[in-house]
PDB file of C-alpha atoms in Angstrom:
ATOM      1  CA  MET A   1      42.243 165.251  13.059  1.00  0.00           C
ATOM      2  CA  GLN A   2      39.110 164.788  15.758  1.00  0.00           C
ATOM      3  CA  LYS A   3      38.784 167.898  17.596  1.00  0.00           C
ATOM      4  CA  PHE A   4      37.872 168.069  21.666  1.00  0.00           C
ATOM      5  CA  GLY A   5      37.551 170.418  23.935  1.00  0.00           C
ATOM      6  CA  PHE A   6      38.962 170.598  27.800  1.00  0.00           C
ATOM      7  CA  ILE A   7      37.981 172.345  30.997  1.00  0.00           C
ATOM      8  CA  GLY A   8      39.647 171.626  34.112  1.00  0.00           C
ATOM      9  CA  LEU A   9      43.631 171.525  33.737  1.00  0.00           C
ATOM     10  CA  GLY A  10      44.882 170.602  37.385  1.00  0.00           C
ATOM     11  CA  ILE A  11      46.301 168.637  38.060  1.00  0.00           C
ATOM     12  CA  MET A  12      44.574 165.290  36.624  1.00  0.00           C
ATOM     13  CA  GLY A  13      42.635 167.510  33.764  1.00  0.00           C
ATOM     14  CA  SER A  14      46.832 169.113  32.874  1.00  0.00           C
ATOM     15  CA  ALA A  15      47.929 165.602  32.505  1.00  0.00           C
ATOM     16  CA  MET A  16      44.987 164.356  30.232  1.00  0.00           C
ATOM     17  CA  ALA A  17      45.160 167.214  27.326  1.00  0.00           C
ATOM     18  CA  LYS A  18      48.996 167.110  27.439  1.00  0.00           C
ATOM     19  CA  ASN A  19      48.283 163.541  26.272  1.00  0.00           C
ATOM     20  CA  LEU A  20      45.409 164.839  23.965  1.00  0.00           C
ATOM     21  CA  VAL A  21      47.367 166.989  22.257  1.00  0.00           C
ATOM     22  CA  ARG A  22      50.965 165.453  21.678  1.00  0.00           C
ATOM     23  CA  ALA A  23      48.752 162.772  20.090  1.00  0.00           C
ATOM     24  CA  GLY A  24      47.427 165.085  17.542  1.00  0.00           C
ATOM     25  CA  PHE A  25      44.461 166.709  17.686  1.00  0.00           C
ATOM     26  CA  ASP A  26      42.845 169.327  17.864  1.00  0.00           C
ATOM     27  CA  VAL A  27      42.407 170.818  21.259  1.00  0.00           C
ATOM     28  CA  MET A  28      40.738 174.116  22.530  1.00  0.00           C
ATOM     29  CA  VAL A  29      41.841 174.649  26.669  1.00  0.00           C
ATOM     30  CA  TRP A  30      39.729 176.606  29.529  1.00  0.00           C
ATOM     31  CA  ASN A  31      40.537 176.434  32.911  1.00  0.00           C
ATOM     32  CA  ARG A  32      39.407 179.028  35.701  1.00  0.00           C
ATOM     33  CA  SER A  33      42.902 180.503  35.742  1.00  0.00           C
ATOM     34  CA  PRO A  34      44.163 180.898  32.711  1.00  0.00           C
ATOM     35  CA  ARG A  35      47.563 180.840  33.135  1.00  0.00           C
ATOM     36  CA  LYS A  36      47.293 176.933  33.459  1.00  0.00           C
ATOM     37  CA  CYS A  37      46.070 177.191  30.017  1.00  0.00           C
ATOM     38  CA  ASP A  38      49.642 178.547  29.040  1.00  0.00           C
ATOM     39  CA  GLU A  39      51.609 175.096  29.237  1.00  0.00           C
ATOM     40  CA  LEU A  40      48.824 173.772  26.784  1.00  0.00           C
ATOM     41  CA  VAL A  41      48.783 176.239  24.399  1.00  0.00           C
ATOM     42  CA  ALA A  42      52.208 176.071  24.108  1.00  0.00           C
ATOM     43  CA  LEU A  43      52.500 172.328  23.080  1.00  0.00           C
ATOM     44  CA  GLY A  44      49.532 173.404  20.275  1.00  0.00           C
ATOM     45  CA  ALA A  45      46.132 173.956  22.087  1.00  0.00           C
ATOM     46  CA  GLN A  46      43.841 176.724  21.537  1.00  0.00           C
ATOM     47  CA  ARG A  47      42.963 179.053  25.069  1.00  0.00           C
ATOM     48  CA  ALA A  48      39.109 179.361  25.022  1.00  0.00           C
ATOM     49  CA  ALA A  49      37.797 182.562  26.281  1.00  0.00           C
ATOM     50  CA  THR A  50      34.627 180.408  28.481  1.00  0.00           C
ATOM     51  CA  PRO A  51      33.451 176.842  28.603  1.00  0.00           C
ATOM     52  CA  ARG A  52      30.408 178.208  26.863  1.00  0.00           C
ATOM     53  CA  GLU A  53      33.653 178.945  23.592  1.00  0.00           C
ATOM     54  CA  VAL A  54      35.214 175.556  24.337  1.00  0.00           C
ATOM     55  CA  ALA A  55      31.155 174.114  24.267  1.00  0.00           C
ATOM     56  CA  GLU A  56      30.090 175.011  21.478  1.00  0.00           C
ATOM     57  CA  ALA A  57      33.685 175.228  18.954  1.00  0.00           C
ATOM     58  CA  CYS A  58      34.171 171.713  19.529  1.00  0.00           C
ATOM     59  CA  PRO A  59      31.880 167.753  19.069  1.00  0.00           C
ATOM     60  CA  ILE A  60      33.174 166.215  21.982  1.00  0.00           C
ATOM     61  CA  THR A  61      33.983 168.502  25.184  1.00  0.00           C
ATOM     62  CA  PHE A  62      36.002 167.060  28.200  1.00  0.00           C
ATOM     63  CA  ALA A  63      35.135 168.438  31.903  1.00  0.00           C
ATOM     64  CA  MET A  64      37.371 167.376  34.983  1.00  0.00           C
ATOM     65  CA  LEU A  65      36.910 169.667  37.745  1.00  0.00           C
ATOM     66  CA  ALA A  66      37.230 169.951  41.854  1.00  0.00           C
ATOM     67  CA  ASP A  67      33.940 168.922  42.737  1.00  0.00           C
ATOM     68  CA  PRO A  68      30.208 168.612  42.428  1.00  0.00           C
ATOM     69  CA  ALA A  69      30.183 172.635  43.162  1.00  0.00           C
ATOM     70  CA  ALA A  70      32.694 173.217  40.253  1.00  0.00           C
ATOM     71  CA  ALA A  71      30.957 170.835  37.846  1.00  0.00           C
ATOM     72  CA  GLU A  72      27.415 172.955  38.457  1.00  0.00           C
ATOM     73  CA  GLU A  73      29.246 176.390  38.109  1.00  0.00           C
ATOM     74  CA  VAL A  74      31.133 175.501  34.982  1.00  0.00           C
ATOM     75  CA  CYS A  75      27.051 173.657  33.355  1.00  0.00           C
ATOM     76  CA  PHE A  76      25.385 175.719  34.427  1.00  0.00           C
ATOM     77  CA  GLY A  77      27.076 178.878  34.794  1.00  0.00           C
ATOM     78  CA  LYS A  78      27.296 182.858  33.388  1.00  0.00           C
ATOM     79  CA  ASN A  79      28.318 181.874  30.092  1.00  0.00           C
ATOM     80  CA  GLY A  80      28.677 178.400  31.196  1.00  0.00           C
ATOM     81  CA  VAL A  81      29.077 174.563  29.126  1.00  0.00           C
ATOM     82  CA  LEU A  82      25.560 174.818  28.890  1.00  0.00           C
ATOM     83  CA  GLU A  83      25.450 178.036  26.755  1.00  0.00           C
ATOM     84  CA  GLY A  84      26.971 176.793  24.523  1.00  0.00           C
ATOM     85  CA  ILE A  85      25.937 172.705  23.672  1.00  0.00           C
ATOM     86  CA  GLY A  86      23.527 171.850  21.411  1.00  0.00           C
ATOM     87  CA  ASP A  87      23.619 170.246  17.701  1.00  0.00           C
ATOM     88  CA  GLY A  88      24.116 167.180  19.013  1.00  0.00           C
ATOM     89  CA  ARG A  89      27.959 168.188  20.016  1.00  0.00           C
ATOM     90  CA  GLY A  90      28.474 166.018  23.028  1.00  0.00           C
ATOM     91  CA  TYR A  91      29.459 167.079  26.897  1.00  0.00           C
ATOM     92  CA  VAL A  92      31.438 164.245  28.906  1.00  0.00           C
ATOM     93  CA  ASP A  93      32.340 165.025  32.490  1.00  0.00           C
ATOM     94  CA  MET A  94      35.889 163.086  34.105  1.00  0.00           C
ATOM     95  CA  SER A  95      35.039 164.756  37.479  1.00  0.00           C
ATOM     96  CA  THR A  96      34.554 163.101  40.692  1.00  0.00           C
ATOM     97  CA  VAL A  97      31.085 164.043  41.747  1.00  0.00           C
ATOM     98  CA  ASP A  98      27.869 162.354  42.992  1.00  0.00           C
ATOM     99  CA  PRO A  99      25.182 160.488  41.429  1.00  0.00           C
ATOM    100  CA  ALA A 100      22.792 163.556  41.334  1.00  0.00           C
ATOM    101  CA  THR A 101      25.473 165.830  40.386  1.00  0.00           C
ATOM    102  CA  SER A 102      25.828 164.060  37.665  1.00  0.00           C
ATOM    103  CA  GLN A 103      22.321 162.966  36.226  1.00  0.00           C
ATOM    104  CA  ARG A 104      21.426 166.793  36.699  1.00  0.00           C
ATOM    105  CA  ILE A 105      23.982 168.088  34.441  1.00  0.00           C
ATOM    106  CA  GLY A 106      23.504 165.051  31.790  1.00  0.00           C
ATOM    107  CA  VAL A 107      19.399 165.523  32.060  1.00  0.00           C
ATOM    108  CA  ALA A 108      19.634 169.222  31.327  1.00  0.00           C
ATOM    109  CA  VAL A 109      22.827 169.236  28.610  1.00  0.00           C
ATOM    110  CA  VAL A 110      20.083 166.619  26.467  1.00  0.00           C
ATOM    111  CA  ALA A 111      17.293 169.238  27.196  1.00  0.00           C
ATOM    112  CA  LYS A 112      19.180 171.869  25.135  1.00  0.00           C
ATOM    113  CA  GLY A 113      20.049 169.088  22.197  1.00  0.00           C
ATOM    114  CA  GLY A 114      23.911 168.367  23.293  1.00  0.00           C
ATOM    115  CA  ARG A 115      25.218 164.237  24.532  1.00  0.00           C
ATOM    116  CA  PHE A 116      26.507 163.492  27.695  1.00  0.00           C
ATOM    117  CA  LEU A 117      28.627 160.422  28.904  1.00  0.00           C
ATOM    118  CA  GLU A 118      29.609 160.670  33.148  1.00  0.00           C
ATOM    119  CA  ALA A 119      33.323 158.996  33.042  1.00  0.00           C
ATOM    120  CA  PRO A 120      35.294 159.333  36.190  1.00  0.00           C
ATOM    121  CA  VAL A 121      38.709 157.845  36.567  1.00  0.00           C
ATOM    122  CA  SER A 122      40.750 156.174  38.888  1.00  0.00           C
ATOM    123  CA  GLY A 123      44.408 157.198  39.088  1.00  0.00           C
ATOM    124  CA  SER A 124      46.491 159.885  39.956  1.00  0.00           C
ATOM    125  CA  ARG A 125      48.788 162.167  38.710  1.00  0.00           C
ATOM    126  CA  LYS A 126      51.066 159.712  37.288  1.00  0.00           C
ATOM    127  CA  PRO A 127      49.237 157.351  35.309  1.00  0.00           C
ATOM    128  CA  ALA A 128      47.467 160.348  33.908  1.00  0.00           C
ATOM    129  CA  GLU A 129      50.173 161.599  32.465  1.00  0.00           C
ATOM    130  CA  ASP A 130      51.113 157.944  31.421  1.00  0.00           C
ATOM    131  CA  GLY A 131      47.335 157.749  30.011  1.00  0.00           C
ATOM    132  CA  THR A 132      46.964 154.634  32.237  1.00  0.00           C
ATOM    133  CA  LEU A 133      43.910 155.666  33.596  1.00  0.00           C
ATOM    134  CA  ILE A 134      40.927 153.559  34.285  1.00  0.00           C
ATOM    135  CA  ILE A 135      37.713 155.323  32.331  1.00  0.00           C
ATOM    136  CA  LEU A 136      35.092 154.366  34.305  1.00  0.00           C
ATOM    137  CA  ALA A 137      32.075 155.609  32.017  1.00  0.00           C
ATOM    138  CA  ALA A 138      28.925 155.968  31.591  1.00  0.00           C
ATOM    139  CA  GLY A 139      25.672 157.442  29.685  1.00  0.00           C
ATOM    140  CA  ASP A 140      25.059 158.239  25.526  1.00  0.00           C
ATOM    141  CA  ARG A 141      26.126 155.028  24.340  1.00  0.00           C
ATOM    142  CA  THR A 142      26.940 156.917  20.557  1.00  0.00           C
ATOM    143  CA  LEU A 143      29.082 159.650  22.797  1.00  0.00           C
ATOM    144  CA  TYR A 144      31.031 156.947  24.506  1.00  0.00           C
ATOM    145  CA  ASP A 145      32.028 155.394  21.093  1.00  0.00           C
ATOM    146  CA  GLU A 146      32.720 158.755  19.547  1.00  0.00           C
ATOM    147  CA  ALA A 147      35.452 159.715  22.307  1.00  0.00           C
ATOM    148  CA  MET A 148      36.500 156.774  22.549  1.00  0.00           C
ATOM    149  CA  PRO A 149      40.305 157.764  20.412  1.00  0.00           C
ATOM    150  CA  GLY A 150      40.166 160.493  23.396  1.00  0.00           C
ATOM    151  CA  PHE A 151      39.664 158.006  26.210  1.00  0.00           C
ATOM    152  CA  GLU A 152      42.656 155.586  24.407  1.00  0.00           C
ATOM    153  CA  ARG A 153      44.944 158.609  24.917  1.00  0.00           C
ATOM    154  CA  MET A 154      44.203 159.611  28.002  1.00  0.00           C
ATOM    155  CA  GLY A 155      43.576 155.365  29.549  1.00  0.00           C
ATOM    156  CA  LYS A 156      44.887 152.037  29.872  1.00  0.00           C
ATOM    157  CA  LYS A 157      41.121 150.851  30.703  1.00  0.00           C
ATOM    158  CA  VAL A 158      37.655 152.272  29.161  1.00  0.00           C
ATOM    159  CA  LEU A 159      34.226 150.328  30.612  1.00  0.00           C
ATOM    160  CA  HIS A 160      31.043 151.699  29.623  1.00  0.00           C
ATOM    161  CA  LEU A 161      29.010 151.269  32.611  1.00  0.00           C
ATOM    162  CA  GLY A 162      24.989 151.703  31.843  1.00  0.00           C
ATOM    163  CA  ASP A 163      23.049 154.558  32.210  1.00  0.00           C
ATOM    164  CA  VAL A 164      24.252 158.124  34.306  1.00  0.00           C
ATOM    165  CA  GLY A 165      25.166 157.690  37.087  1.00  0.00           C
ATOM    166  CA  LYS A 166      26.526 154.528  36.968  1.00  0.00           C
ATOM    167  CA  GLY A 167      29.782 155.683  36.651  1.00  0.00           C
ATOM    168  CA  ALA A 168      30.675 157.802  39.418  1.00  0.00           C
ATOM    169  CA  GLU A 169      28.772 154.970  42.286  1.00  0.00           C
ATOM    170  CA  MET A 170      31.705 152.998  40.712  1.00  0.00           C
ATOM    171  CA  LYS A 171      34.058 155.759  41.223  1.00  0.00           C
ATOM    172  CA  LEU A 172      33.111 156.010  44.743  1.00  0.00           C
ATOM    173  CA  VAL A 173      32.677 152.807  45.517  1.00  0.00           C
ATOM    174  CA  VAL A 174      36.664 152.289  44.436  1.00  0.00           C
ATOM    175  CA  ASN A 175      37.773 155.311  46.081  1.00  0.00           C
ATOM    176  CA  MET A 176      36.075 154.736  48.977  1.00  0.00           C
ATOM    177  CA  MET A 177      38.074 151.028  49.575  1.00  0.00           C
ATOM    178  CA  MET A 178      41.520 153.558  49.893  1.00  0.00           C
ATOM    179  CA  GLY A 179      40.480 155.596  51.013  1.00  0.00           C
ATOM    180  CA  GLY A 180      39.838 152.701  54.152  1.00  0.00           C
ATOM    181  CA  MET A 181      43.210 151.447  52.705  1.00  0.00           C
ATOM    182  CA  MET A 182      45.427 154.222  53.358  1.00  0.00           C
ATOM    183  CA  ALA A 183      43.449 154.925  56.422  1.00  0.00           C
ATOM    184  CA  ILE A 184      44.433 151.515  58.454  1.00  0.00           C
ATOM    185  CA  PHE A 185      47.918 152.015  56.126  1.00  0.00           C
ATOM    186  CA  CYS A 186      48.691 155.017  57.932  1.00  0.00           C
ATOM    187  CA  GLU A 187      47.411 153.771  60.702  1.00  0.00           C
ATOM    188  CA  GLY A 188      49.547 150.360  61.411  1.00  0.00           C
ATOM    189  CA  LEU A 189      53.292 152.578  59.620  1.00  0.00           C
ATOM    190  CA  ALA A 190      52.602 154.809  63.021  1.00  0.00           C
ATOM    191  CA  LEU A 191      52.191 152.317  65.484  1.00  0.00           C
ATOM    192  CA  GLY A 192      54.852 150.163  63.870  1.00  0.00           C
ATOM    193  CA  GLY A 193      57.108 153.425  64.637  1.00  0.00           C
ATOM    194  CA  GLU A 194      55.984 154.633  68.380  1.00  0.00           C
ATOM    195  CA  ALA A 195      56.715 149.467  68.161  1.00  0.00           C
ATOM    196  CA  GLY A 196      60.043 151.016  67.720  1.00  0.00           C
ATOM    197  CA  LEU A 197      59.830 148.969  64.003  1.00  0.00           C
ATOM    198  CA  ALA A 198      61.722 149.822  61.502  1.00  0.00           C
ATOM    199  CA  HIS A 199      59.216 151.761  58.668  1.00  0.00           C
ATOM    200  CA  ASP A 200      61.193 149.825  55.756  1.00  0.00           C
ATOM    201  CA  ASP A 201      60.777 146.295  57.535  1.00  0.00           C
ATOM    202  CA  ILE A 202      56.928 147.198  57.763  1.00  0.00           C
ATOM    203  CA  LEU A 203      56.579 147.858  53.974  1.00  0.00           C
ATOM    204  CA  ASP A 204      59.136 144.518  53.490  1.00  0.00           C
ATOM    205  CA  VAL A 205      56.791 142.614  54.714  1.00  0.00           C
ATOM    206  CA  VAL A 206      53.595 144.619  54.086  1.00  0.00           C
ATOM    207  CA  ALA A 207      55.565 144.025  50.007  1.00  0.00           C
ATOM    208  CA  ALA A 208      56.653 140.012  50.930  1.00  0.00           C
ATOM    209  CA  GLY A 209      52.730 138.793  51.944  1.00  0.00           C
ATOM    210  CA  ALA A 210      48.853 138.832  51.070  1.00  0.00           C
ATOM    211  CA  MET A 211      48.253 142.568  51.115  1.00  0.00           C
ATOM    212  CA  ALA A 212      50.930 143.538  48.699  1.00  0.00           C
ATOM    213  CA  ASN A 213      49.808 146.077  46.665  1.00  0.00           C
ATOM    214  CA  PRO A 214      51.617 149.274  43.932  1.00  0.00           C
ATOM    215  CA  MET A 215      49.677 151.773  45.983  1.00  0.00           C
ATOM    216  CA  PHE A 216      51.287 150.478  49.537  1.00  0.00           C
ATOM    217  CA  ALA A 217      54.524 150.054  48.235  1.00  0.00           C
ATOM    218  CA  LEU A 218      54.764 153.698  46.369  1.00  0.00           C
ATOM    219  CA  LYS A 219      52.927 155.481  49.075  1.00  0.00           C
ATOM    220  CA  GLY A 220      54.826 153.611  51.840  1.00  0.00           C
ATOM    221  CA  LYS A 221      58.293 154.512  50.197  1.00  0.00           C
ATOM    222  CA  LEU A 222      57.631 158.364  49.788  1.00  0.00           C
ATOM    223  CA  MET A 223      55.541 158.488  52.997  1.00  0.00           C
ATOM    224  CA  GLY A 224      59.244 157.312  54.433  1.00  0.00           C
ATOM    225  CA  GLU A 225      60.984 160.035  52.760  1.00  0.00           C
ATOM    226  CA  GLY A 226      58.311 162.423  54.516  1.00  0.00           C
ATOM    227  CA  ASN A 227      57.240 163.602  50.630  1.00  0.00           C
ATOM    228  CA  PHE A 228      53.703 164.224  50.398  1.00  0.00           C
ATOM    229  CA  ALA A 229      54.052 166.102  47.652  1.00  0.00           C
ATOM    230  CA  PRO A 230      50.427 166.135  46.487  1.00  0.00           C
ATOM    231  CA  ALA A 231      49.384 162.905  43.319  1.00  0.00           C
ATOM    232  CA  PHE A 232      46.163 163.094  44.771  1.00  0.00           C
ATOM    233  CA  PRO A 233      45.159 165.845  47.282  1.00  0.00           C
ATOM    234  CA  LEU A 234      43.510 165.040  50.605  1.00  0.00           C
ATOM    235  CA  LYS A 235      41.433 167.359  50.444  1.00  0.00           C
ATOM    236  CA  HIS A 236      39.567 165.425  47.504  1.00  0.00           C
ATOM    237  CA  MET A 237      39.520 161.739  48.814  1.00  0.00           C
ATOM    238  CA  GLN A 238      37.402 163.858  52.212  1.00  0.00           C
ATOM    239  CA  LYS A 239      35.618 165.167  49.725  1.00  0.00           C
ATOM    240  CA  ASP A 240      34.895 161.533  48.344  1.00  0.00           C
ATOM    241  CA  LEU A 241      34.623 160.100  51.592  1.00  0.00           C
ATOM    242  CA  ARG A 242      32.075 162.136  52.175  1.00  0.00           C
ATOM    243  CA  LEU A 243      30.208 161.426  49.030  1.00  0.00           C
ATOM    244  CA  ALA A 244      30.670 157.362  49.412  1.00  0.00           C
ATOM    245  CA  VAL A 245      28.909 157.805  52.794  1.00  0.00           C
ATOM    246  CA  ALA A 246      26.936 159.991  51.393  1.00  0.00           C
ATOM    247  CA  LEU A 247      25.436 157.472  48.800  1.00  0.00           C
ATOM    248  CA  GLY A 248      25.339 154.324  51.441  1.00  0.00           C
ATOM    249  CA  ASP A 249      22.401 156.687  53.338  1.00  0.00           C
ATOM    250  CA  ARG A 250      20.569 156.951  50.052  1.00  0.00           C
ATOM    251  CA  VAL A 251      20.240 153.076  48.783  1.00  0.00           C
ATOM    252  CA  GLY A 252      20.605 152.060  53.503  1.00  0.00           C
ATOM    253  CA  GLN A 253      23.808 150.688  52.919  1.00  0.00           C
ATOM    254  CA  PRO A 254      26.146 150.268  56.542  1.00  0.00           C
ATOM    255  CA  LEU A 255      29.637 152.482  56.475  1.00  0.00           C
ATOM    256  CA  PHE A 256      30.886 151.844  59.492  1.00  0.00           C
ATOM    257  CA  THR A 257      34.494 151.699  58.422  1.00  0.00           C
ATOM    258  CA  ALA A 258      34.519 154.461  55.190  1.00  0.00           C
ATOM    259  CA  ALA A 259      31.992 156.519  58.000  1.00  0.00           C
ATOM    260  CA  THR A 260      35.429 156.234  60.305  1.00  0.00           C
ATOM    261  CA  ALA A 261      38.013 157.356  57.941  1.00  0.00           C
ATOM    262  CA  ASN A 262      36.028 160.170  56.344  1.00  0.00           C
ATOM    263  CA  GLU A 263      36.610 161.411  59.710  1.00  0.00           C
ATOM    264  CA  LEU A 264      40.037 161.231  60.193  1.00  0.00           C
ATOM    265  CA  PHE A 265      40.289 162.286  56.516  1.00  0.00           C
ATOM    266  CA  LYS A 266      38.509 165.289  57.547  1.00  0.00           C
ATOM    267  CA  ARG A 267      40.960 165.952  61.028  1.00  0.00           C
ATOM    268  CA  ALA A 268      43.576 165.974  58.766  1.00  0.00           C
ATOM    269  CA  ARG A 269      41.416 168.474  56.599  1.00  0.00           C
ATOM    270  CA  ALA A 270      40.966 170.732  59.558  1.00  0.00           C
ATOM    271  CA  ALA A 271      44.505 170.121  60.815  1.00  0.00           C
ATOM    272  CA  GLY A 272      45.328 171.875  57.128  1.00  0.00           C
ATOM    273  CA  LEU A 273      46.867 168.928  55.293  1.00  0.00           C
ATOM    274  CA  GLY A 274      44.121 169.473  52.674  1.00  0.00           C
ATOM    275  CA  ASP A 275      46.332 170.440  49.486  1.00  0.00           C
ATOM    276  CA  GLU A 276      49.084 167.451  50.607  1.00  0.00           C
ATOM    277  CA  ASP A 277      49.158 164.411  48.956  1.00  0.00           C
ATOM    278  CA  PHE A 278      46.303 161.839  50.064  1.00  0.00           C
ATOM    279  CA  SER A 279      49.143 159.708  52.648  1.00  0.00           C
ATOM    280  CA  ALA A 280      49.460 162.753  54.441  1.00  0.00           C
ATOM    281  CA  LEU A 281      46.694 161.213  56.436  1.00  0.00           C
ATOM    282  CA  PHE A 282      50.369 159.749  58.224  1.00  0.00           C
ATOM    283  CA  LYS A 283      51.217 163.254  59.708  1.00  0.00           C
ATOM    284  CA  ALA A 284      47.545 163.103  61.459  1.00  0.00           C
ATOM    285  CA  THR A 285      47.929 159.730  62.755  1.00  0.00           C
ATOM    286  CA  THR A 286      51.750 160.060  64.493  1.00  0.00           C
ATOM    287  CA  PRO A 287      52.232 161.821  68.017  1.00  0.00           C
TER     288      PRO A 287
END
């Protein structure tokens, strides 16, 4: 059975790695907080002491990390992936980072004799648990093909978008739109509430028309219940909006709405909502 490494066992990575283990793959895991490996080890995964150990032992290593700083630390840091990669082994970074970070990591991996693929995902906790993520890959095509058995256990749709950087750009575009949708949704619910409209009635009207979508249906219900348990932490959405605005600067594309949404999410982070679900933006829009 194919062997995979998996680095980064947060909300998303833990669920993704579990799907690989449950599919019968030989999986080696590492996380900065070792206790997060315990559940995977109990399911049959091997525990590694360092990212280097994972990259040395596994033909293909997946990583799912919080932000560009974490992705670079795991790759370039002491006992990092770069110290263990080589001999054609593959590194697949599924973190959401800016294109420049992905390209720096890719160049370094290839220079050490490895192969690199970026593969950020669209989806949050439930799709990660269900193996129904959308995987936005770019980079080494042979590695893409060899990683496909793992991708198929983690996602329902897998795309190869071209050279390294294109996957990151696609993810930022998608998350930018999602963050903007959430911002106006929260403001609409807040406005309706202040005007005396029932929360459920607003959701019913939205669900019956052209704006109906799964995110509004799911998050709207949870928001009405006051449930902001993190499926996609607010701090990560703000990070993605910031990176999308930076991409707009780089290519010369004005992003008026995205920039405003970013400021709203920054305000929510400053209010201490960063570790709650990104729908907790609602709390920052209500008086």
